[in-house]
């Protein structure tokens, strides 16, 4: 019988972690990989894995930034080895997929320059797991002395946020860092988490934030560009997607409205004006719009997006991400990446509709980041565990739920209201929202439009920075964007502290 099996639930201990020291430029740091036990009614329910980089001799008042990715179902490896950690995966300067096996190198843009870093794998991702009760391990359906065991109990909007609150407050207590300036940074659905934590961290564990960093955030999941489209009745998601499609078409020289060498800013501003003007009217009026006006809108849409007007007309001016990524360069049998529209790959099934291949960005990066994070944790930090690192967990993705819905038809609530509420409650908290121009999955214009609709008081608006960079969903894969992004965050942290 193992040591863990001999322990009672009250004195349960997580697996053994690992720690090592390293040097980043002139900063000596300690890297600690470990598990933190979450509890319900004082009983262990889950183990949250994290990696912390703490500068030695910097004092307890050095800023601390808690970082997580999204999905929901994604581990923290993307931000960990993409931009914030002291090492990063070596990508070509244009963000294209590197050769295998992936190489790790010194990250000159690491956030360790201005903050300690704690990278969190939410439950079910990375090395984080739900703890099975002893009776469940023995095959029983229910533990004798506790509630029904639910292996997916943390796969919900509110339970996930509560877990983040419990982890962050517990980490601060364990490491005696309650006096430090505090930040949270989340990417994609992690941006949704961070937006809602702006409020929840203040209200529940009483954790005040100096700053919130929302990276390619999915602030309003109802508008998320899943690639499948939103049907004939939605309006806002189609509007938000159009400027990114126009930028992608111009990048590949397919725009009939702009030359490839023209300024990107001109493309985006023209697409935004059209999307919120004539195109919005087209989407809302339907057949009530005169035929000649409808034809004019469809032709303008086709010119901006580089698509055949006949194709756009058949789609009724609603071209979803999957159709766009296949159709833009169909004559070359190439597809564009949904997570970075500048990245191309051969279409494995050019004769089939709809597109049936993998995404040339997210899917292609899967093996790169999986190999890199395992190498870093196991070989360089020295972690010993039999667990599989779940970079993207289908179990989490397929079982995720809105666990605060009062009735079954209610969808996942947005994060913007909690974000606004939290910013108003805390008069000194700052926020930074950022996207990549070529991200077709969480288009930048959704966040821009949300900002314009927030009715922000001047005192709040002055604490909100919105800035976008070249690249896609993980725009920091672009060398130039990574440099600029880290420099901007360094300035942001300095202002917020």
Short mmCIF file of C-alpha atoms in Angstrom, two decimals:
data_model
loop_
_atom_site.label_atom_id
_atom_site.label_comp_id
_atom_site.label_asym_id
_atom_site.label_seq_id
_atom_site.Cartn_x
_atom_site.Cartn_y
_atom_site.Cartn_z
CA UNK A 1 0.00 0.00 0.00
CA UNK A 2 1.38 3.43 -0.97
CA UNK A 3 1.91 6.28 1.47
CA UNK A 4 -1.00 8.20 -0.08
CA UNK A 5 -3.33 5.22 0.40
CA UNK A 6 -2.33 4.94 4.05
CA UNK A 7 -3.19 8.58 4.77
CA UNK A 8 -6.61 9.64 5.95
CA UNK A 9 -8.51 12.32 4.10
CA UNK A 10 -7.73 14.91 6.77
CA UNK A 11 -3.96 14.62 6.36
CA UNK A 12 -3.90 14.06 2.63
CA UNK A 13 -0.73 15.27 0.92
CA UNK A 14 -0.25 15.99 -2.78
CA UNK A 15 2.47 14.36 -4.92
CA UNK A 16 6.02 15.49 -4.34
CA UNK A 17 7.09 18.56 -6.27
CA UNK A 18 10.51 19.76 -7.36
CA UNK A 19 12.59 22.90 -7.08
CA UNK A 20 15.71 24.27 -8.70
CA UNK A 21 17.59 27.55 -9.00
CA UNK A 22 18.41 29.39 -12.17
CA UNK A 23 19.81 32.60 -13.54
CA UNK A 24 17.96 34.99 -15.84
CA UNK A 25 20.20 37.88 -16.87
CA UNK A 26 21.26 39.32 -13.50
CA UNK A 27 18.35 37.78 -11.56
CA UNK A 28 18.87 34.59 -9.56
CA UNK A 29 15.54 32.81 -9.14
CA UNK A 30 14.01 29.70 -7.62
CA UNK A 31 11.72 27.61 -9.84
CA UNK A 32 9.24 25.50 -7.84
CA UNK A 33 6.88 22.97 -9.42
CA UNK A 34 4.31 21.68 -6.95
CA UNK A 35 0.70 20.75 -6.27
CA UNK A 36 -1.73 22.69 -4.07
CA UNK A 37 -4.67 20.81 -2.53
CA UNK A 38 -8.14 22.31 -2.95
CA UNK A 39 -10.68 21.36 -0.28
CA UNK A 40 -14.43 21.18 0.19
CA UNK A 41 -15.72 20.95 3.76
CA UNK A 42 -12.11 20.44 4.83
CA UNK A 43 -11.77 17.35 2.62
CA UNK A 44 -9.33 17.24 -0.31
CA UNK A 45 -11.07 17.47 -3.68
CA UNK A 46 -8.43 18.43 -6.25
CA UNK A 47 -4.71 19.03 -6.80
CA UNK A 48 -3.76 22.19 -8.68
CA UNK A 49 -0.32 22.13 -10.28
CA UNK A 50 1.71 25.31 -10.57
CA UNK A 51 5.19 26.48 -11.42
CA UNK A 52 6.48 29.55 -9.57
CA UNK A 53 9.51 31.64 -10.51
CA UNK A 54 10.59 33.71 -7.51
CA UNK A 55 13.50 36.13 -7.64
CA UNK A 56 15.90 35.58 -4.77
CA UNK A 57 16.77 38.46 -2.44
CA UNK A 58 14.12 40.69 -4.03
CA UNK A 59 11.96 40.98 -0.92
CA UNK A 60 8.35 40.04 -0.17
CA UNK A 61 6.99 43.21 -1.79
CA UNK A 62 8.08 42.31 -5.31
CA UNK A 63 5.04 42.04 -7.62
CA UNK A 64 3.50 38.60 -8.15
CA UNK A 65 1.59 37.71 -11.32
CA UNK A 66 -0.71 34.67 -11.49
CA UNK A 67 -0.95 33.34 -15.04
CA UNK A 68 -3.25 30.83 -16.72
CA UNK A 69 -4.33 29.86 -20.22
CA UNK A 70 -7.84 29.19 -21.42
CA UNK A 71 -9.80 26.61 -23.36
CA UNK A 72 -11.45 25.89 -21.03
CA UNK A 73 -9.25 22.83 -20.93
CA UNK A 74 -5.81 24.30 -21.66
CA UNK A 75 -2.74 24.01 -19.45
CA UNK A 76 -0.45 26.98 -18.85
CA UNK A 77 2.36 25.83 -21.16
CA UNK A 78 1.49 28.30 -23.93
CA UNK A 79 2.10 31.43 -21.87
CA UNK A 80 4.73 29.66 -19.75
CA UNK A 81 7.04 28.80 -22.64
CA UNK A 82 5.68 31.33 -25.10
CA UNK A 83 6.36 34.63 -23.38
CA UNK A 84 6.38 34.90 -19.56
CA UNK A 85 8.87 32.29 -18.32
CA UNK A 86 12.67 32.56 -18.23
CA UNK A 87 12.87 30.06 -21.10
CA UNK A 88 10.77 29.90 -24.24
CA UNK A 89 10.15 27.65 -27.20
CA UNK A 90 12.20 28.79 -30.17
CA UNK A 91 9.85 29.89 -32.97
CA UNK A 92 10.79 31.47 -36.29
CA UNK A 93 10.49 35.25 -36.19
CA UNK A 94 7.20 35.15 -38.12
CA UNK A 95 5.54 32.78 -35.65
CA UNK A 96 5.42 29.83 -38.05
CA UNK A 97 5.67 26.28 -36.71
CA UNK A 98 9.25 25.31 -35.67
CA UNK A 99 11.01 22.08 -36.50
CA UNK A 100 10.77 19.12 -34.12
CA UNK A 101 11.99 18.41 -31.57
CA UNK A 102 11.33 21.89 -30.18
CA UNK A 103 14.25 23.84 -28.78
CA UNK A 104 14.20 25.84 -25.56
CA UNK A 105 16.24 29.01 -25.30
CA UNK A 106 16.82 31.94 -22.97
CA UNK A 107 13.77 34.21 -23.11
CA UNK A 108 14.99 37.76 -23.30
CA UNK A 109 11.38 38.95 -22.95
CA UNK A 110 10.54 37.09 -19.73
CA UNK A 111 8.29 38.87 -17.27
CA UNK A 112 10.68 37.77 -14.54
CA UNK A 113 12.41 41.07 -15.24
CA UNK A 114 9.66 42.94 -13.37
CA UNK A 115 7.52 40.40 -11.47
CA UNK A 116 7.55 37.01 -9.81
CA UNK A 117 5.44 34.56 -11.80
CA UNK A 118 3.05 31.77 -10.79
CA UNK A 119 1.77 29.66 -13.68
CA UNK A 120 -1.42 27.72 -12.90
CA UNK A 121 -2.88 24.62 -14.55
CA UNK A 122 -6.65 24.66 -13.80
CA UNK A 123 -8.14 21.37 -12.60
CA UNK A 124 -8.16 18.76 -15.35
CA UNK A 125 -5.38 20.44 -17.35
CA UNK A 126 -1.61 20.07 -17.23
CA UNK A 127 -0.76 17.99 -14.16
CA UNK A 128 -3.83 19.15 -12.17
CA UNK A 129 -6.38 16.50 -11.25
CA UNK A 130 -9.57 15.87 -9.28
CA UNK A 131 -8.83 13.68 -6.24
CA UNK A 132 -10.84 10.48 -6.18
CA UNK A 133 -12.20 9.43 -2.77
CA UNK A 134 -10.84 6.16 -1.40
CA UNK A 135 -14.16 4.45 -1.95
CA UNK A 136 -14.23 5.59 -5.56
CA UNK A 137 -10.74 4.11 -6.03
CA UNK A 138 -12.10 0.80 -4.76
CA UNK A 139 -14.89 0.77 -7.29
CA UNK A 140 -17.80 2.04 -5.16
CA UNK A 141 -20.21 4.50 -6.73
CA UNK A 142 -20.40 6.76 -3.67
CA UNK A 143 -18.01 7.41 -0.81
CA UNK A 144 -19.57 6.31 2.48
CA UNK A 145 -18.82 9.48 4.41
CA UNK A 146 -19.20 12.22 1.83
CA UNK A 147 -21.22 13.61 -1.08
CA UNK A 148 -21.45 11.91 -4.45
CA UNK A 149 -18.10 11.98 -6.18
CA UNK A 150 -18.20 14.02 -9.37
CA UNK A 151 -15.01 13.70 -11.46
CA UNK A 152 -16.08 16.82 -13.39
CA UNK A 153 -16.99 18.96 -10.40
CA UNK A 154 -14.47 21.67 -11.31
CA UNK A 155 -15.47 21.82 -14.98
CA UNK A 156 -17.86 24.73 -14.60
CA UNK A 157 -17.74 28.50 -14.84
CA UNK A 158 -18.21 29.34 -11.14
CA UNK A 159 -16.47 26.29 -9.64
CA UNK A 160 -13.43 27.06 -11.79
CA UNK A 161 -13.35 30.67 -10.58
CA UNK A 162 -13.72 29.55 -6.97
CA UNK A 163 -10.79 27.18 -7.46
CA UNK A 164 -8.65 30.05 -8.75
CA UNK A 165 -9.61 32.17 -5.74
CA UNK A 166 -8.78 29.33 -3.34
CA UNK A 167 -5.45 28.67 -5.01
CA UNK A 168 -4.37 32.32 -5.18
CA UNK A 169 -5.26 33.13 -1.57
CA UNK A 170 -3.71 29.85 -0.40
CA UNK A 171 -0.50 30.48 -2.33
CA UNK A 172 -0.22 33.98 -0.86
CA UNK A 173 -0.62 32.59 2.66
CA UNK A 174 1.80 29.72 2.19
CA UNK A 175 4.47 31.99 0.70
CA UNK A 176 3.78 35.01 2.94
CA UNK A 177 3.19 37.32 -0.01
CA UNK A 178 0.02 39.14 1.02
CA UNK A 179 2.01 42.37 1.02
CA UNK A 180 3.03 42.11 -2.63
CA UNK A 181 1.44 44.01 -5.53
CA UNK A 182 -0.73 41.43 -7.30
CA UNK A 183 -1.65 40.80 -10.93
CA UNK A 184 -3.58 38.16 -12.85
CA UNK A 185 -2.99 37.41 -16.53
CA UNK A 186 -5.15 35.10 -18.62
CA UNK A 187 -5.29 34.13 -22.27
CA UNK A 188 -8.43 33.29 -24.28
CA UNK A 189 -10.90 31.70 -21.84
CA UNK A 190 -8.23 32.60 -19.30
CA UNK A 191 -9.06 36.20 -20.21
CA UNK A 192 -12.66 35.41 -19.32
CA UNK A 193 -11.40 34.04 -15.99
CA UNK A 194 -9.30 37.13 -15.35
CA UNK A 195 -12.17 39.44 -16.23
CA UNK A 196 -14.51 37.79 -13.72
CA UNK A 197 -11.77 37.44 -11.09
CA UNK A 198 -11.41 41.22 -11.15
CA UNK A 199 -14.58 41.18 -9.08
CA UNK A 200 -14.57 37.76 -7.39
CA UNK A 201 -11.07 37.98 -5.91
CA UNK A 202 -12.08 41.16 -4.11
CA UNK A 203 -15.42 39.86 -2.90
CA UNK A 204 -14.54 36.33 -1.79
CA UNK A 205 -10.97 35.85 -0.50
CA UNK A 206 -10.38 39.60 -0.27
CA UNK A 207 -7.49 39.68 -2.73
CA UNK A 208 -7.00 43.15 -4.17
CA UNK A 209 -5.40 43.44 -7.59
CA UNK A 210 -3.03 46.06 -8.88
CA UNK A 211 -3.60 44.95 -12.44
CA UNK A 212 -5.46 42.59 -14.77
CA UNK A 213 -3.96 41.47 -18.10
CA UNK A 214 -6.42 40.03 -20.64
CA UNK A 215 -4.64 38.32 -23.55
CA UNK A 216 -6.75 37.44 -26.61
CA UNK A 217 -9.68 37.28 -24.18
CA UNK A 218 -13.02 35.59 -24.84
CA UNK A 219 -14.83 38.10 -22.65
CA UNK A 220 -18.28 37.25 -23.98
CA UNK A 221 -18.42 33.53 -24.86
CA UNK A 222 -21.65 34.05 -26.81
CA UNK A 223 -19.60 35.96 -29.39
CA UNK A 224 -16.73 33.47 -29.53
CA UNK A 225 -15.72 32.64 -33.11
CA UNK A 226 -16.01 28.88 -32.87
CA UNK A 227 -15.63 28.65 -36.62
CA UNK A 228 -19.04 27.11 -37.06
CA UNK A 229 -20.86 30.40 -37.51
CA UNK A 230 -23.85 31.76 -35.64
CA UNK A 231 -26.74 31.13 -38.02
CA UNK A 232 -28.99 33.52 -39.86
CA UNK A 233 -30.16 35.54 -36.88
CA UNK A 234 -27.06 36.73 -35.05
CA UNK A 235 -25.48 40.10 -35.76
CA UNK A 236 -22.54 41.03 -33.50
CA UNK A 237 -20.24 38.03 -34.10
CA UNK A 238 -20.30 38.54 -37.86
CA UNK A 239 -19.47 42.21 -37.39
CA UNK A 240 -16.56 41.42 -35.07
CA UNK A 241 -15.04 38.82 -37.40
CA UNK A 242 -15.01 40.92 -40.57
CA UNK A 243 -12.04 43.25 -39.79
CA UNK A 244 -9.79 40.24 -39.02
CA UNK A 245 -10.86 38.51 -42.23
CA UNK A 246 -10.07 41.70 -44.15
CA UNK A 247 -6.63 41.93 -42.52
CA UNK A 248 -5.91 38.29 -43.37
CA UNK A 249 -6.98 38.75 -46.99
CA UNK A 250 -4.78 41.83 -47.34
CA UNK A 251 -1.82 40.01 -45.79
CA UNK A 252 -2.04 37.28 -48.44
CA UNK A 253 -2.54 39.74 -51.28
CA UNK A 254 -6.14 38.69 -51.88
CA UNK A 255 -7.93 41.89 -50.89
CA UNK A 256 -9.41 43.73 -53.86
CA UNK A 257 -9.88 46.81 -51.69
CA UNK A 258 -6.28 47.22 -50.50
CA UNK A 259 -2.82 46.34 -51.73
CA UNK A 260 -0.80 43.88 -49.68
CA UNK A 261 1.91 46.46 -49.02
CA UNK A 262 -0.59 49.04 -47.79
CA UNK A 263 -0.82 50.03 -44.11
CA UNK A 264 -2.68 47.50 -42.00
CA UNK A 265 -4.30 50.35 -40.09
CA UNK A 266 -6.07 51.51 -43.26
CA UNK A 267 -7.48 48.02 -43.85
CA UNK A 268 -8.75 47.67 -40.29
CA UNK A 269 -10.34 51.10 -40.10
CA UNK A 270 -12.14 50.66 -43.43
CA UNK A 271 -13.36 47.18 -42.44
CA UNK A 272 -14.55 48.40 -39.03
CA UNK A 273 -16.45 51.29 -40.59
CA UNK A 274 -18.10 49.00 -43.13
CA UNK A 275 -18.82 46.27 -40.56
CA UNK A 276 -20.59 48.63 -38.15
CA UNK A 277 -22.32 50.59 -40.93
CA UNK A 278 -23.64 49.09 -44.14
CA UNK A 279 -22.87 45.50 -43.16
CA UNK A 280 -24.63 45.83 -39.79
CA UNK A 281 -27.66 47.21 -41.61
CA UNK A 282 -27.51 44.29 -44.05
CA UNK A 283 -27.44 41.78 -41.18
CA UNK A 284 -30.33 43.36 -39.31
CA UNK A 285 -32.63 44.29 -42.20
CA UNK A 286 -32.42 41.11 -44.26
CA UNK A 287 -34.76 41.17 -47.28
CA UNK A 288 -36.11 44.53 -46.13
CA UNK A 289 -32.96 46.05 -47.61
CA UNK A 290 -33.40 46.91 -51.31
CA UNK A 291 -31.80 44.40 -53.68
CA UNK A 292 -29.37 46.92 -55.15
CA UNK A 293 -28.16 47.86 -51.66
CA UNK A 294 -27.75 44.21 -50.74
CA UNK A 295 -25.66 43.61 -53.86
CA UNK A 296 -23.50 46.61 -53.03
CA UNK A 297 -22.85 45.28 -49.49
CA UNK A 298 -22.06 41.78 -50.73
CA UNK A 299 -19.61 43.12 -53.31
CA UNK A 300 -17.89 45.32 -50.74
CA UNK A 301 -17.69 42.37 -48.32
CA UNK A 302 -16.16 40.23 -51.07
CA UNK A 303 -13.62 42.92 -51.99
CA UNK A 304 -12.49 43.33 -48.37
CA UNK A 305 -12.27 39.60 -47.66
CA UNK A 306 -10.81 38.54 -51.01
CA UNK A 307 -13.61 36.04 -51.59
CA UNK A 308 -15.56 35.36 -54.77
CA UNK A 309 -18.73 37.52 -54.75
CA UNK A 310 -20.75 34.53 -55.94
CA UNK A 311 -19.57 32.53 -52.93
CA UNK A 312 -20.39 35.41 -50.57
CA UNK A 313 -23.84 35.75 -52.14
CA UNK A 314 -24.58 32.06 -51.67
CA UNK A 315 -23.50 32.41 -48.03
CA UNK A 316 -25.84 35.41 -47.65
CA UNK A 317 -22.90 37.53 -46.51
CA UNK A 318 -22.21 35.25 -43.53
CA UNK A 319 -18.93 33.38 -44.05
CA UNK A 320 -17.80 31.50 -40.95
CA UNK A 321 -14.20 30.87 -39.97
CA UNK A 322 -13.97 27.31 -41.32
CA UNK A 323 -15.32 28.33 -44.72
CA UNK A 324 -13.10 31.40 -44.90
CA UNK A 325 -9.91 29.55 -43.99
CA UNK A 326 -10.50 27.07 -46.83
CA UNK A 327 -11.96 29.43 -49.41
CA UNK A 328 -9.48 32.32 -49.34
CA UNK A 329 -6.66 30.37 -51.04
CA UNK A 330 -8.70 27.51 -52.50
CA UNK A 331 -7.07 27.99 -55.90
CA UNK A 332 -3.70 27.17 -54.29
CA UNK A 333 -5.11 24.26 -52.23
CA UNK A 334 -3.98 26.02 -49.07
CA UNK A 335 -5.76 26.89 -45.83
CA UNK A 336 -5.12 29.73 -43.43
CA UNK A 337 -4.80 29.27 -39.68
CA UNK A 338 -7.83 30.07 -37.54
CA UNK A 339 -5.60 31.13 -34.65
CA UNK A 340 -3.22 33.08 -36.88
CA UNK A 341 -4.51 33.94 -40.33
CA UNK A 342 -0.99 34.58 -41.65
CA UNK A 343 0.00 30.90 -41.21
CA UNK A 344 -0.67 28.58 -44.15
CA UNK A 345 -0.77 24.82 -44.63
CA UNK A 346 -1.63 22.52 -47.54
CA UNK A 347 -5.27 21.47 -47.62
CA UNK A 348 -5.17 17.67 -47.14
CA UNK A 349 -8.62 17.34 -48.72
CA UNK A 350 -8.92 20.11 -51.33
CA UNK A 351 -11.85 18.37 -53.03
CA UNK A 352 -14.01 18.20 -49.93
CA UNK A 353 -16.42 20.68 -48.38
CA UNK A 354 -16.45 21.73 -45.62
CA UNK A 355 -12.83 21.80 -44.48
CA UNK A 356 -11.90 18.50 -42.81
CA UNK A 357 -8.25 19.05 -41.96
CA UNK A 358 -6.64 20.14 -38.71
CA UNK A 359 -5.91 23.75 -37.92
CA UNK A 360 -2.44 24.77 -39.17
CA UNK A 361 -1.84 26.82 -36.03
CA UNK A 362 -3.32 25.38 -32.83
CA UNK A 363 -3.14 21.73 -33.90
CA UNK A 364 0.36 22.10 -35.31
CA UNK A 365 1.54 23.71 -32.06
CA UNK A 366 0.18 20.89 -29.91
CA UNK A 367 3.17 18.56 -30.21
CA UNK A 368 5.59 21.51 -30.01
CA UNK A 369 4.33 22.76 -26.66
CA UNK A 370 3.67 19.27 -25.26
CA UNK A 371 7.25 18.16 -25.88
CA UNK A 372 8.67 21.46 -24.68
CA UNK A 373 6.78 21.60 -21.37
CA UNK A 374 7.60 17.98 -20.54
CA UNK A 375 11.27 18.57 -21.28
CA UNK A 376 11.31 21.73 -19.17
CA UNK A 377 9.47 20.32 -16.16
CA UNK A 378 10.97 16.83 -16.08
CA UNK A 379 14.54 17.44 -17.28
CA UNK A 380 15.31 20.99 -16.20
CA UNK A 381 13.24 21.51 -13.04
CA UNK A 382 13.54 17.82 -12.11
CA UNK A 383 9.89 16.95 -11.55
CA UNK A 384 9.17 13.23 -11.23
CA UNK A 385 5.61 12.13 -11.94
CA UNK A 386 3.92 9.41 -13.95
CA UNK A 387 1.12 11.78 -14.97
CA UNK A 388 0.48 12.84 -18.53
CA UNK A 389 0.69 16.58 -19.07
CA UNK A 390 -2.67 17.51 -20.60
CA UNK A 391 -1.96 20.52 -22.76
CA UNK A 392 -5.53 20.47 -24.09
CA UNK A 393 -7.96 18.23 -22.23
CA UNK A 394 -10.91 16.95 -24.23
CA UNK A 395 -12.42 15.70 -20.97
CA UNK A 396 -12.60 19.28 -19.69
CA UNK A 397 -13.78 20.68 -23.02
CA UNK A 398 -16.57 18.13 -23.51
CA UNK A 399 -17.83 18.28 -19.92
CA UNK A 400 -17.66 22.03 -19.32
CA UNK A 401 -20.90 23.58 -18.10
CA UNK A 402 -22.46 26.78 -16.91
CA UNK A 403 -22.92 25.80 -13.28
CA UNK A 404 -24.64 29.04 -12.28
CA UNK A 405 -27.52 28.84 -14.76
CA UNK A 406 -30.91 29.10 -13.00
CA UNK A 407 -32.61 27.39 -15.94
CA UNK A 408 -31.43 25.13 -18.73
CA UNK A 409 -31.66 27.61 -21.61
CA UNK A 410 -29.27 30.12 -20.07
CA UNK A 411 -25.90 30.26 -21.76
CA UNK A 412 -22.54 31.04 -20.24
CA UNK A 413 -22.61 34.57 -18.76
CA UNK A 414 -20.17 37.13 -20.05
CA UNK A 415 -17.24 38.55 -18.11
CA UNK A 416 -17.62 42.21 -19.04
CA UNK A 417 -20.12 43.04 -16.30
CA UNK A 418 -17.92 41.52 -13.57
CA UNK A 419 -14.89 43.24 -15.09
CA UNK A 420 -16.64 46.63 -15.03
CA UNK A 421 -17.92 46.00 -11.51
CA UNK A 422 -14.47 45.02 -10.24
CA UNK A 423 -12.76 48.00 -11.85
CA UNK A 424 -15.32 50.36 -10.33
CA UNK A 425 -14.97 48.79 -6.86
CA UNK A 426 -11.21 49.17 -6.83
CA UNK A 427 -10.18 52.76 -7.70
CA UNK A 428 -6.53 51.87 -8.33
CA UNK A 429 -6.71 48.60 -10.30
CA UNK A 430 -5.46 48.89 -13.87
CA UNK A 431 -6.30 46.67 -16.84
CA UNK A 432 -4.58 45.79 -20.11
CA UNK A 433 -6.55 44.18 -22.97
CA UNK A 434 -4.66 42.89 -25.98
CA UNK A 435 -5.20 40.81 -29.13
CA UNK A 436 -3.39 39.78 -32.28
CA UNK A 437 -4.66 41.43 -35.44
CA UNK A 438 -4.91 38.10 -37.30
CA UNK A 439 -6.74 36.05 -34.66
CA UNK A 440 -9.93 34.67 -36.26
CA UNK A 441 -11.04 32.84 -33.10
CA UNK A 442 -11.21 35.71 -30.61
CA UNK A 443 -11.25 38.72 -32.94
CA UNK A 444 -9.80 41.94 -31.58
CA UNK A 445 -12.87 43.92 -32.56
CA UNK A 446 -15.06 42.08 -30.05
CA UNK A 447 -13.03 43.56 -27.20
CA UNK A 448 -12.85 46.96 -28.91
CA UNK A 449 -16.62 46.98 -29.32
CA UNK A 450 -17.13 45.88 -25.70
CA UNK A 451 -14.88 48.70 -24.53
CA UNK A 452 -16.97 51.17 -26.51
CA UNK A 453 -20.14 49.85 -24.87
CA UNK A 454 -18.92 49.78 -21.25
CA UNK A 455 -19.99 53.37 -20.47
CA UNK A 456 -16.82 53.77 -18.45
CA UNK A 457 -16.46 56.63 -16.04
CA UNK A 458 -13.41 58.71 -16.93
CA UNK A 459 -11.58 57.55 -13.80
CA UNK A 460 -12.03 53.92 -14.91
CA UNK A 461 -11.36 54.56 -18.59
CA UNK A 462 -8.02 56.15 -17.73
CA UNK A 463 -6.96 52.90 -16.05
CA UNK A 464 -7.80 50.71 -19.05
CA UNK A 465 -5.24 50.16 -21.81
CA UNK A 466 -6.22 48.45 -25.08
CA UNK A 467 -3.37 47.62 -27.45
CA UNK A 468 -3.05 45.02 -30.18
CA UNK A 469 -0.07 43.43 -31.94
CA UNK A 470 0.87 41.67 -35.14
CA UNK A 471 0.17 37.95 -35.03
CA UNK A 472 -2.73 35.76 -34.03
CA UNK A 473 -4.23 34.28 -30.89
CA UNK A 474 -0.73 33.63 -29.49
CA UNK A 475 0.73 36.74 -31.08
CA UNK A 476 3.81 36.50 -28.88
CA UNK A 477 5.06 33.77 -31.22
CA UNK A 478 6.00 36.68 -33.50
CA UNK A 479 9.38 37.99 -32.41
CA UNK A 480 8.57 41.66 -32.97
CA UNK A 481 5.24 41.37 -31.16
CA UNK A 482 6.77 39.51 -28.22
CA UNK A 483 9.37 42.22 -27.71
CA UNK A 484 6.74 44.98 -27.88
CA UNK A 485 4.23 43.10 -25.72
CA UNK A 486 6.65 42.39 -22.86
CA UNK A 487 7.89 45.98 -22.94
CA UNK A 488 4.31 47.22 -22.75
CA UNK A 489 3.51 44.91 -19.81
CA UNK A 490 6.68 46.02 -18.00
CA UNK A 491 5.50 49.64 -18.30
CA UNK A 492 1.98 48.61 -17.26
CA UNK A 493 3.22 46.86 -14.11
CA UNK A 494 5.39 49.85 -13.24
CA UNK A 495 2.40 52.19 -13.55
CA UNK A 496 0.17 49.87 -11.53
CA UNK A 497 2.65 49.61 -8.64
#
